[in-house]
Coordinates of C-alpha atoms in Angstrom, one line a residue:
Chain A
X1 CA -13.3 -22.2 4.6
X2 CA -12.9 -23.5 7.6
X3 CA -10.8 -26.6 6.5
X4 CA -8.1 -24.0 5.0
X5 CA -8.0 -21.5 7.5
X6 CA -5.4 -23.0 9.1
X7 CA -1.8 -21.8 8.6
X8 CA -0.5 -24.2 7.4
X9 CA -3.5 -24.7 4.7
X10 CA -3.5 -20.8 4.0
X11 CA 0.2 -21.9 3.4
X12 CA -0.5 -24.8 1.9
X13 CA -2.8 -22.6 -0.6
X14 CA -0.6 -20.3 -1.2
X15 CA 2.3 -22.4 -2.6
X16 CA -0.2 -24.7 -4.4
X17 CA -1.1 -21.2 -6.0
X18 CA 2.1 -20.3 -6.9
X19 CA 3.4 -23.7 -8.3
X20 CA -0.1 -23.7 -10.8
X21 CA 0.8 -19.8 -11.8
X22 CA 4.8 -20.7 -12.5
X23 CA 2.6 -24.3 -14.3
X24 CA 0.9 -22.3 -16.4
X25 CA 3.1 -19.2 -16.8
X26 CA 5.5 -21.8 -18.6
X27 CA 2.6 -24.3 -20.4
X28 CA 1.3 -21.2 -22.5
X29 CA 4.8 -20.2 -24.0
X30 CA 4.6 -24.4 -25.6
X31 CA 1.3 -24.0 -27.3
X32 CA 2.8 -21.3 -29.7
X33 CA 1.6 -22.8 -32.7
X34 CA 4.2 -24.2 -34.8
X35 CA 7.8 -24.2 -33.8
X36 CA 9.0 -21.6 -31.4
X37 CA 12.5 -21.1 -32.6
X38 CA 11.7 -20.4 -36.1
X39 CA 8.5 -18.6 -34.5
X40 CA 11.4 -16.1 -32.9
X41 CA 13.2 -16.2 -35.7
X42 CA 10.6 -15.9 -38.3
X43 CA 9.9 -17.5 -41.3
X44 CA 13.3 -16.3 -43.5
X45 CA 15.7 -18.0 -41.0
X46 CA 18.0 -20.4 -41.8
X47 CA 17.4 -24.1 -41.1
X48 CA 20.8 -24.2 -39.4
X49 CA 19.5 -20.8 -36.8
X50 CA 16.5 -22.3 -35.5
X51 CA 18.4 -25.7 -34.7
X52 CA 21.0 -23.3 -32.5
X53 CA 18.5 -21.3 -31.2
X54 CA 16.2 -24.8 -30.7
X55 CA 19.8 -26.1 -28.7
X56 CA 20.0 -23.1 -26.8
X57 CA 16.2 -22.8 -25.7
X58 CA 16.4 -26.6 -24.5
X59 CA 13.9 -27.3 -26.9
X60 CA 15.7 -30.4 -28.1
X61 CA 14.8 -32.0 -24.6
X62 CA 11.3 -33.4 -23.4
X63 CA 9.0 -30.7 -21.9
X64 CA 8.6 -31.8 -18.1
X65 CA 12.5 -31.9 -17.7
X66 CA 13.0 -27.9 -19.6
X67 CA 9.9 -26.9 -17.3
X68 CA 11.9 -28.8 -14.4
X69 CA 15.1 -27.0 -15.5
X70 CA 13.1 -23.4 -15.9
X71 CA 12.4 -23.8 -12.1
X72 CA 15.0 -24.9 -10.8
X73 CA 16.4 -21.8 -12.1
X74 CA 13.9 -19.0 -10.6
X75 CA 14.2 -20.8 -7.2
X76 CA 17.9 -19.9 -7.6
X77 CA 16.6 -16.7 -9.0
X78 CA 18.5 -17.0 -12.6
X79 CA 15.2 -16.6 -14.6
X80 CA 17.5 -17.7 -17.7
X81 CA 18.8 -16.1 -21.0
X82 CA 17.2 -13.0 -22.7
X83 CA 17.4 -13.5 -26.1
X84 CA 16.7 -10.0 -27.3
X85 CA 19.5 -7.8 -25.2
X86 CA 21.8 -11.5 -24.3
X87 CA 21.9 -11.1 -21.2
X88 CA 20.9 -13.1 -17.6
X89 CA 16.7 -11.8 -17.5
X90 CA 17.3 -11.1 -13.6
X91 CA 19.3 -8.3 -13.9
X92 CA 16.8 -6.4 -17.2
X93 CA 14.5 -7.2 -14.4
X94 CA 16.5 -6.1 -11.6
X95 CA 16.7 -2.8 -13.3
X96 CA 13.3 -2.1 -14.6
X97 CA 11.5 -2.9 -10.7
X98 CA 13.9 -0.3 -9.1
X99 CA 11.1 1.8 -11.2
X100 CA 8.1 0.3 -11.4
X101 CA 8.0 -1.0 -8.0
X102 CA 8.6 2.4 -6.6
X103 CA 6.0 3.8 -8.3
X104 CA 3.3 1.0 -7.4
X105 CA 5.1 1.5 -3.7
X106 CA 4.4 5.8 -4.2
X107 CA 0.8 5.3 -5.0
X108 CA 0.4 2.8 -2.2
X109 CA 1.1 5.7 -0.1
X110 CA -0.7 7.9 -1.6
X111 CA -4.3 5.8 -2.1
X112 CA -4.0 5.5 1.9
X113 CA -3.0 8.9 2.5
X114 CA -5.5 10.2 0.8
X115 CA -8.1 7.9 0.8
X116 CA -9.1 7.8 4.3
X117 CA -8.9 11.1 5.5
X118 CA -11.1 11.8 2.5
X119 CA -13.3 9.1 3.3
X120 CA -14.6 9.6 7.0
X121 CA -15.1 13.7 5.4
X122 CA -17.5 11.8 3.0
X123 CA -18.8 10.2 5.6
X124 CA -19.3 12.8 8.0
X125 CA -21.2 14.6 5.3
X126 CA -23.3 11.8 3.7
X127 CA -26.3 12.6 3.4
X128 CA -25.4 16.4 3.1
X129 CA -25.2 17.9 -0.1
X130 CA -21.4 18.2 -0.2
X131 CA -21.4 14.5 0.2
X132 CA -24.1 13.1 -2.6
X133 CA -21.9 15.8 -4.7
X134 CA -18.2 14.6 -3.3
X135 CA -20.5 10.5 -4.2
X136 CA -20.9 11.9 -8.2
X137 CA -16.9 12.7 -8.5
X138 CA -15.3 9.5 -7.0
X139 CA -18.4 7.2 -8.8
X140 CA -16.4 9.0 -12.0
X141 CA -13.2 8.1 -10.1
X142 CA -13.5 4.6 -10.4
X143 CA -13.8 4.8 -14.2
X144 CA -11.0 6.4 -14.8
X145 CA -8.0 4.4 -16.5
X146 CA -4.9 5.5 -15.2
X147 CA -3.1 5.8 -17.9
X148 CA -5.8 7.7 -19.2
X149 CA -5.3 10.5 -15.7
X150 CA -1.8 10.3 -16.5
X151 CA -2.3 12.2 -20.3
X152 CA -4.4 14.6 -18.0
X153 CA -1.7 14.5 -15.6
X154 CA 0.6 15.9 -18.7
X155 CA -1.1 18.4 -20.4
X156 CA -2.0 20.0 -16.9
X157 CA 2.0 20.1 -16.4
X158 CA 2.3 21.3 -19.5
X159 CA -0.1 23.6 -19.6
X160 CA -1.6 25.0 -16.3
X161 CA 1.5 24.8 -14.3
X162 CA 4.5 25.3 -16.7
X163 CA 7.3 25.2 -13.8
X164 CA 7.6 21.0 -13.7
X165 CA 7.2 18.8 -16.5
X166 CA 7.7 15.3 -15.5
X167 CA 9.5 13.0 -18.2
X168 CA 13.1 11.7 -18.3
X169 CA 13.9 9.6 -15.3
X170 CA 16.2 10.5 -13.5
X171 CA 18.7 6.6 -12.7
X172 CA 19.0 6.3 -8.8
X173 CA 22.2 6.5 -8.5
X174 CA 22.6 9.9 -10.1
X175 CA 20.2 11.7 -8.1
X176 CA 18.0 9.7 -5.5
X177 CA 16.1 13.2 -4.7
X178 CA 14.9 13.9 -8.5
X179 CA 14.1 9.9 -9.1
X180 CA 12.3 10.0 -6.5
X181 CA 10.2 13.4 -8.2
X182 CA 10.3 11.8 -11.3
X183 CA 8.1 8.7 -10.1
X184 CA 5.6 10.6 -8.0
X185 CA 3.0 12.1 -11.2
X186 CA 2.6 8.4 -12.5
X187 CA 2.2 8.2 -8.6
X188 CA -0.2 9.6 -8.7
X189 CA -2.1 8.3 -11.9
X190 CA -1.8 4.9 -10.4
X191 CA -3.2 6.1 -7.2
X192 CA -6.2 9.3 -7.9
X193 CA -8.4 6.8 -9.3
X194 CA -8.4 4.1 -6.5
X195 CA -9.1 7.0 -4.1
X196 CA -12.1 7.2 -5.2
X197 CA -12.3 3.6 -4.3
X198 CA -10.7 3.6 -0.8
X199 CA -13.0 6.6 -0.6
X200 CA -16.1 5.8 -1.5
X201 CA -15.7 2.2 1.0
X202 CA -14.5 4.5 4.1
X203 CA -17.4 6.7 3.6
X204 CA -19.9 3.3 3.1
X205 CA -17.6 1.8 6.0
X206 CA -18.1 5.4 8.4
X207 CA -21.8 5.6 8.2
X208 CA -23.1 1.8 8.8
X209 CA -20.4 2.6 11.9
X210 CA -20.6 5.6 13.8
X211 CA -24.4 4.8 14.9
X212 CA -23.0 1.7 16.9
X213 CA -23.1 2.5 20.6
X214 CA -19.0 2.4 21.5
X215 CA -19.1 5.9 19.5
X216 CA -22.2 7.3 21.1
X217 CA -20.1 6.3 24.5
X218 CA -16.9 8.1 23.6
X219 CA -18.5 11.3 22.8
X220 CA -20.1 11.2 25.8
X221 CA -17.1 10.1 27.3
X222 CA -16.1 14.0 26.0
X223 CA -13.6 12.6 24.1
X224 CA -12.2 14.8 20.7
X225 CA -13.9 14.2 17.4
X226 CA -10.4 13.5 15.8
X227 CA -9.9 11.7 18.3
X228 CA -13.5 9.4 17.5
X229 CA -12.8 9.6 13.9
X230 CA -9.4 8.6 14.1
X231 CA -8.4 6.1 16.8
X232 CA -11.4 4.4 18.2
X233 CA -13.5 4.5 14.5
X234 CA -11.0 4.0 12.5
X235 CA -9.7 0.2 14.3
X236 CA -13.3 -0.5 13.7
X237 CA -13.3 0.0 9.9
X238 CA -8.8 -1.7 9.4
X239 CA -11.0 -4.9 7.9
X240 CA -13.3 -3.5 5.5
X241 CA -10.8 -1.2 3.9
X242 CA -7.5 -3.9 4.5
X243 CA -9.6 -6.3 2.4
X244 CA -10.6 -3.5 -0.1
X245 CA -6.6 -1.9 -0.1
X246 CA -5.5 -6.0 -0.5
X247 CA -7.4 -6.2 -3.6
X248 CA -6.5 -3.3 -5.4
X249 CA -2.7 -4.3 -5.1
X250 CA -3.2 -5.9 -8.4
X251 CA -4.6 -3.0 -9.9
X252 CA -2.3 -1.1 -8.8
X253 CA 0.7 -3.3 -10.0
X254 CA -0.9 -4.0 -13.4
X255 CA -2.3 0.2 -13.6
X256 CA 2.0 0.9 -12.9
X257 CA 2.9 -1.9 -15.9
X258 CA 1.0 0.7 -18.3
X259 CA 1.4 4.2 -17.0
X260 CA 5.3 3.7 -17.6
X261 CA 4.3 4.8 -21.3
X262 CA 2.9 7.3 -20.5
X263 CA 5.2 8.8 -18.8
X264 CA 8.2 6.3 -20.9
X265 CA 9.1 5.6 -18.0
X266 CA 12.4 2.5 -18.3
X267 CA 10.1 -0.6 -15.7
X268 CA 9.2 -3.7 -15.9
X269 CA 6.0 -2.3 -18.2
X270 CA 8.3 -1.5 -21.0
X271 CA 10.8 -4.0 -20.5
X272 CA 7.6 -6.1 -21.0
X273 CA 5.6 -4.7 -23.7
X274 CA 9.4 -4.8 -25.0
X275 CA 9.9 -8.4 -24.8
X276 CA 5.9 -9.2 -26.8
X277 CA 6.9 -6.9 -29.3
X278 CA 10.4 -9.6 -29.7
X279 CA 9.4 -12.4 -28.9
X280 CA 11.4 -12.3 -26.0
X281 CA 10.5 -15.4 -24.6
X282 CA 12.4 -16.0 -21.4
X283 CA 12.1 -12.4 -20.3
X284 CA 7.8 -12.4 -20.6
X285 CA 8.2 -15.2 -18.6
X286 CA 10.4 -13.9 -15.9
X287 CA 8.0 -10.9 -15.4
X288 CA 5.3 -12.9 -15.9
X289 CA 5.6 -15.0 -12.4
X290 CA 7.5 -12.5 -11.2
X291 CA 4.4 -10.0 -11.2
X292 CA 2.2 -12.8 -10.0
X293 CA 4.4 -14.0 -7.6
X294 CA 4.2 -10.7 -6.0
X295 CA 0.9 -11.2 -6.0
X296 CA 0.2 -14.4 -4.4
X297 CA 2.2 -13.3 -1.8
X298 CA 0.2 -10.2 -1.5
X299 CA -2.6 -12.0 -0.4
X300 CA -0.7 -14.1 2.1
X301 CA -0.4 -11.1 3.4
X302 CA -3.7 -9.7 4.1
X303 CA -4.7 -12.6 5.0
X304 CA -2.6 -13.0 8.1
X305 CA -2.8 -9.1 8.6
X306 CA -6.7 -9.2 9.2
X307 CA -5.9 -11.9 11.9
X308 CA -2.9 -9.5 13.5
X309 CA -6.5 -6.0 13.1
X310 CA -8.9 -8.4 14.5
X311 CA -8.4 -11.1 16.9
X312 CA -12.4 -12.0 15.9
X313 CA -10.4 -14.0 13.3
X314 CA -8.4 -16.5 14.9
X315 CA -7.1 -19.4 13.1
X316 CA -8.7 -22.6 13.9
X317 CA -7.4 -25.4 14.9
Chain B
X1 CA -43.6 -3.6 -2.9
X2 CA -42.7 -0.6 -4.1
X3 CA -39.2 -0.9 -6.8
X4 CA -36.3 1.3 -6.2
X5 CA -35.4 3.0 -8.8
X6 CA -31.7 4.5 -8.2
X7 CA -30.3 7.7 -10.2
X8 CA -27.9 5.5 -10.7
X9 CA -29.8 3.5 -12.7
X10 CA -31.2 6.7 -14.4
X11 CA -27.8 8.4 -15.1
X12 CA -26.6 4.9 -16.0
X13 CA -28.9 3.0 -18.2
X14 CA -29.3 7.0 -19.3
X15 CA -25.1 6.6 -20.9
X16 CA -25.6 3.3 -22.3
X17 CA -28.4 3.7 -24.4
X18 CA -27.0 7.3 -25.8
X19 CA -23.7 4.2 -26.7
X20 CA -25.9 2.0 -28.0
X21 CA -27.7 4.5 -30.1
X22 CA -24.6 5.8 -30.5
X23 CA -23.2 2.1 -31.7
X24 CA -26.5 1.0 -34.0
X25 CA -25.8 4.7 -36.4
X26 CA -22.8 4.4 -36.3
X27 CA -23.4 1.2 -38.7
X28 CA -25.0 3.3 -41.4
X29 CA -23.7 7.4 -40.5
X30 CA -20.5 8.8 -39.6
X31 CA -20.4 12.5 -40.5
X32 CA -16.8 11.5 -42.5
X33 CA -15.3 8.5 -43.6
X34 CA -14.0 6.9 -41.2
X35 CA -10.5 6.1 -42.6
X36 CA -10.9 8.7 -45.3
X37 CA -6.8 10.9 -44.5
X38 CA -7.1 14.3 -45.9
X39 CA -3.4 15.7 -45.1
X40 CA -4.5 19.1 -45.9
X41 CA -6.9 19.4 -42.2
X42 CA -4.6 18.3 -40.6
X43 CA -4.8 18.8 -36.4
X44 CA -8.0 20.5 -37.0
X45 CA -9.6 22.3 -33.2
X46 CA -12.8 20.9 -32.1
X47 CA -15.5 22.8 -34.3
X48 CA -17.1 22.5 -37.9
X49 CA -17.7 21.2 -39.7
X50 CA -14.9 18.5 -37.7
X51 CA -16.9 18.6 -34.1
X52 CA -14.0 17.1 -32.4
X53 CA -11.3 18.2 -34.6
X54 CA -9.5 16.0 -36.6
X55 CA -5.8 13.4 -36.1
X56 CA -2.7 13.7 -37.2
X57 CA -3.7 12.1 -40.9
X58 CA -6.0 14.7 -41.0
X59 CA -8.7 11.9 -40.1
X60 CA -12.4 12.9 -38.5
X61 CA -12.6 12.0 -34.8
X62 CA -15.7 12.3 -34.1
X63 CA -16.3 10.0 -37.0
X64 CA -13.1 7.2 -35.2
X65 CA -15.2 7.7 -31.7
X66 CA -18.4 6.0 -32.9
X67 CA -16.6 3.5 -35.3
X68 CA -15.0 2.8 -32.1
X69 CA -17.9 1.9 -30.5
X70 CA -17.7 -0.9 -32.6
X71 CA -14.6 -2.4 -31.4
X72 CA -15.4 -1.4 -27.4
X73 CA -18.7 -3.2 -28.0
X74 CA -18.3 -6.1 -29.7
X75 CA -14.7 -7.3 -27.7
X76 CA -17.1 -6.0 -24.6
X77 CA -19.4 -7.9 -25.4
X78 CA -17.8 -11.5 -26.6
X79 CA -15.9 -11.6 -24.0
X80 CA -18.4 -10.8 -20.6
X81 CA -20.2 -13.1 -22.6
X82 CA -17.6 -16.7 -22.7
X83 CA -16.3 -15.6 -19.7
X84 CA -19.7 -16.0 -18.6
X85 CA -20.0 -19.2 -19.7
X86 CA -17.1 -20.8 -18.9
X87 CA -17.9 -19.2 -15.5
X88 CA -20.9 -20.3 -14.5
X89 CA -20.6 -23.4 -16.7
X90 CA -17.9 -24.3 -14.1
X91 CA -19.2 -22.3 -10.7
X92 CA -22.1 -24.9 -11.7
X93 CA -20.4 -27.4 -11.3
X94 CA -17.8 -26.8 -8.5
X95 CA -20.6 -25.8 -6.6
X96 CA -23.6 -28.1 -7.2
X97 CA -21.2 -31.6 -6.9
X98 CA -18.6 -30.2 -4.2
X99 CA -15.3 -32.2 -3.3
X100 CA -12.3 -32.4 -5.5
X101 CA -13.7 -30.6 -8.4
X102 CA -15.1 -27.9 -6.6
X103 CA -11.4 -27.6 -4.7
X104 CA -9.8 -28.0 -8.3
X105 CA -12.0 -25.2 -10.1
X106 CA -11.5 -22.7 -7.4
X107 CA -7.7 -23.3 -7.4
X108 CA -7.9 -22.8 -11.0
X109 CA -9.7 -19.4 -10.7
X110 CA -7.1 -18.7 -8.0
X111 CA -4.5 -19.4 -10.5
X112 CA -5.7 -17.1 -13.4
X113 CA -6.9 -13.8 -10.6
X114 CA -3.3 -13.8 -9.5
X115 CA -2.6 -12.5 -12.5
X116 CA -2.6 -8.6 -12.3
X117 CA -4.1 -6.0 -14.4
X118 CA -3.9 -6.6 -18.4
X119 CA -1.0 -9.4 -17.2
X120 CA -2.1 -12.5 -18.5
X121 CA -4.2 -10.9 -21.1
X122 CA -0.6 -9.5 -22.3
X123 CA 1.2 -13.3 -22.2
X124 CA -1.9 -14.9 -24.1
X125 CA -1.1 -12.1 -26.8
X126 CA 2.2 -12.5 -26.2
X127 CA 2.3 -16.0 -28.0
X128 CA -0.3 -15.8 -30.4
X129 CA 0.2 -12.1 -31.2
X130 CA -2.1 -8.8 -30.9
X131 CA -5.6 -8.4 -33.1
X132 CA -9.0 -8.3 -31.6
X133 CA -10.1 -12.0 -31.7
X134 CA -6.9 -13.0 -29.3
X135 CA -7.8 -9.9 -27.3
X136 CA -11.7 -11.2 -26.9
X137 CA -10.3 -14.9 -25.8
X138 CA -7.1 -13.4 -23.5
X139 CA -10.2 -10.8 -21.9
X140 CA -13.0 -13.9 -21.3
X141 CA -10.4 -15.5 -20.0
X142 CA -9.2 -12.8 -17.6
X143 CA -12.8 -12.8 -17.0
X144 CA -14.5 -15.9 -15.5
X145 CA -12.9 -16.4 -12.1
X146 CA -15.5 -13.9 -11.3
X147 CA -18.9 -15.0 -12.9
X148 CA -17.0 -18.6 -11.3
X149 CA -17.0 -17.4 -8.1
X150 CA -21.0 -15.5 -7.6
X151 CA -21.9 -19.2 -9.2
X152 CA -20.3 -21.1 -6.7
X153 CA -21.3 -19.2 -3.9
X154 CA -25.2 -18.8 -5.2
X155 CA -25.5 -22.8 -5.9
X156 CA -23.7 -24.4 -2.7
X157 CA -26.1 -21.8 -0.7
X158 CA -29.3 -22.5 -2.5
X159 CA -29.2 -26.3 -3.4
X160 CA -29.6 -26.9 0.3
X161 CA -32.9 -25.1 -0.4
X162 CA -36.4 -27.4 -0.1
X163 CA -37.8 -27.5 -3.4
X164 CA -34.1 -28.9 -4.7
X165 CA -34.8 -31.3 -2.2
X166 CA -37.4 -32.2 -3.2
X167 CA -36.8 -32.1 -6.8
X168 CA -33.2 -35.0 -5.9
X169 CA -35.9 -37.1 -4.3
X170 CA -38.1 -37.0 -6.9
X171 CA -35.2 -37.9 -9.2
X172 CA -34.6 -34.9 -11.7
X173 CA -31.0 -34.9 -13.3
X174 CA -28.5 -32.2 -11.8
X175 CA -28.1 -31.2 -15.4
X176 CA -31.5 -30.0 -15.3
X177 CA -32.1 -29.0 -11.4
X178 CA -29.1 -26.4 -11.9
X179 CA -30.4 -24.8 -15.1
X180 CA -33.8 -24.6 -14.5
X181 CA -34.2 -24.3 -10.7
X182 CA -30.8 -23.3 -9.1
X183 CA -29.6 -21.3 -12.6
X184 CA -32.4 -18.8 -12.5
X185 CA -31.9 -17.3 -9.2
X186 CA -28.2 -16.2 -9.8
X187 CA -29.6 -14.1 -12.9
X188 CA -30.2 -11.1 -10.7
X189 CA -26.7 -10.9 -8.9
X190 CA -25.4 -12.6 -12.1
X191 CA -26.7 -9.7 -14.8
X192 CA -25.1 -6.9 -12.1
X193 CA -21.5 -8.9 -12.5
X194 CA -22.0 -8.4 -15.6
X195 CA -22.6 -5.3 -16.8
X196 CA -19.5 -4.4 -14.1
X197 CA -17.4 -6.8 -16.4
X198 CA -18.4 -4.8 -19.6
X199 CA -16.9 -1.8 -18.1
X200 CA -13.8 -4.1 -17.0
X201 CA -14.0 -5.7 -20.5
X202 CA -14.2 -2.0 -22.0
X203 CA -11.4 -0.4 -19.1
X204 CA -8.8 -3.6 -19.9
X205 CA -9.3 -3.7 -24.0
X206 CA -8.4 0.4 -24.1
X207 CA -5.6 -0.9 -22.1
X208 CA -4.4 -3.2 -24.4
X209 CA -4.7 -0.5 -27.4
X210 CA -3.3 1.9 -25.9
X211 CA 0.1 -0.8 -25.2
X212 CA -0.3 -1.5 -29.5
X213 CA -1.1 -4.6 -28.5
X214 CA -4.9 -4.9 -28.8
X215 CA -7.0 -4.2 -31.6
X216 CA -4.1 -3.3 -34.9
X217 CA -4.8 -0.5 -37.0
X218 CA -7.1 0.2 -38.9
X219 CA -9.7 0.1 -37.4
X220 CA -10.3 2.2 -35.0
X221 CA -10.8 1.8 -31.2
X222 CA -10.4 4.0 -28.1
X223 CA -7.6 3.2 -26.9
X224 CA -5.2 3.1 -29.9
X225 CA -6.9 6.5 -30.9
X226 CA -5.2 7.0 -27.4
X227 CA -1.8 5.5 -27.5
X228 CA -1.5 7.9 -31.2
X229 CA -2.5 10.4 -29.5
X230 CA 0.1 11.0 -27.2
X231 CA 3.1 11.4 -29.5
X232 CA 0.9 14.9 -30.2
X233 CA -0.3 16.0 -26.4
X234 CA 1.2 19.9 -26.7
X235 CA -0.1 19.3 -30.4
X236 CA -4.0 18.6 -30.7
X237 CA -4.7 18.1 -27.0
X238 CA -8.0 17.2 -28.2
X239 CA -6.8 13.8 -29.8
X240 CA -6.0 12.8 -26.8
X241 CA -9.2 14.1 -24.1
X242 CA -12.1 13.3 -26.7
X243 CA -11.3 9.5 -26.8
X244 CA -10.6 9.3 -23.1
X245 CA -13.4 11.4 -22.1
X246 CA -16.0 9.4 -24.4
X247 CA -14.1 5.5 -23.0
X248 CA -14.5 7.2 -19.4
X249 CA -18.4 8.0 -19.6
X250 CA -19.2 4.4 -21.0
X251 CA -17.3 2.7 -18.3
X252 CA -19.4 5.2 -15.9
X253 CA -22.4 3.8 -17.4
X254 CA -22.3 0.1 -16.8
X255 CA -20.7 0.9 -13.5
X256 CA -23.4 3.1 -12.8
X257 CA -26.0 0.6 -14.1
X258 CA -24.2 -2.5 -12.2
X259 CA -25.5 -0.1 -9.5
X260 CA -28.5 0.6 -10.1
X261 CA -29.2 -3.0 -11.1
X262 CA -28.2 -4.4 -7.9
X263 CA -29.9 -1.5 -5.6
X264 CA -33.4 -2.6 -7.8
X265 CA -32.9 -5.9 -8.0
X266 CA -31.9 -7.1 -4.8
X267 CA -33.9 -8.9 -2.7
X268 CA -32.9 -7.6 1.1
X269 CA -33.1 -4.1 0.3

């Protein structure tokens, strides 16, 4: 650890991971059994069609050259052309990311805003009956997949709260408020199971931390409970909370991909699933690389946040 | 010493036990034939004789859920086993020998874990096509870094102990030291991780099948059932509820079992 925990070391690891992710994303699509052009076009394609597509995909060039060409494009923000839509991959991705990223972002906000207060409350009553019951509920919450949570919410909206039906996504340009509103149910579906996880973490950390002397001192000074909880205690459990939230980012993004299907949102998950069924390899590669890249970047960010929140974890020189 | 059997362990083991029972019974008996379609009896609500109702083809949902246990456990068991075998071997190599071997393997794990959720599995499916076998391959690859990390850190810790040094001094081969002297110490934590990993595999398989990219029809799978049920959410809500509840109970069971095993096996507590 010590060797790699310098700022430079961490950034080298980050770049190395990004490079390997790009290599993996590229190589996986080269081990397709048979000729990729033939696979994409189907068995009854004419040889001329296959040859033309091979040329379009650059399959007539050697492998390293194709990789460099692809990565070079990615570095300039060009992910190649979609085979199905006959459009640049980048434009398609940007359009659908306008749906997926807000869902993931909203889900993250919900997790923090609900999970931390809930966790503190549960921790407070840890030894009482309410706490025990709550921990059973949170344990159950961790077992619920986000897409089924979405299905349950659809059902609840349709049967119980008839005033609002989650459904068609309104484009941002048309009515940004309506667009935001239509993203709240999917974001909640992604968030709720994770709220349970965060609640568990925060409550455990709370129970461990409240024995500490500084808490007694704070109470002894005559501070209000709210102040003790949210300024003194929260600061000290921030490190485990940031760790858990960091580990969750991948799950949030991965959950959003599947939840989009439940709510029929035109996001990156739907784009990816369609691309897979149409064997639109440039599009699949672009989306996969982008999403993995985001996760790698967020991990780096979490690592830097640690150092910000806890001066005890210093960068070694 | 008092062994600590927690409530988690009891509930977890009971739930897992129920599913194992359902798995075994499903090989010999289901109330109705799994793929038998009865067009006159579509969308029957739960009751008699169809315990959990019927689906859009008039098939018995309970029978299909029972049969779906086979798919879930088949995919779960094999992907955890393969993922564990790969993770333990690579983690042992990296942890025992250290140096560049370790650095390269750790970096490999980090790279695989960069793909969020089912994304890596989706990529595999995109290349090789959907299906049960490819789902298992994909989930094994997704699962191995977790097992690798546990094995690696365990090996790093234990290889410093004097009993390992003693074995090295009298010339025991590295392979034998790894298998006979170090690995047995890690079995408790690997068992906990396996139970947790099984729950993860159940969720991942259900997610992939829900997207239509995992287990293919007519093979019954809980995720696939949820996929088909969604079109009839308002007409037949039980069709969306039953497979979901079963999935959640199974995941809950393995998570609780994992928690309970940790309490039981952790020498620190």
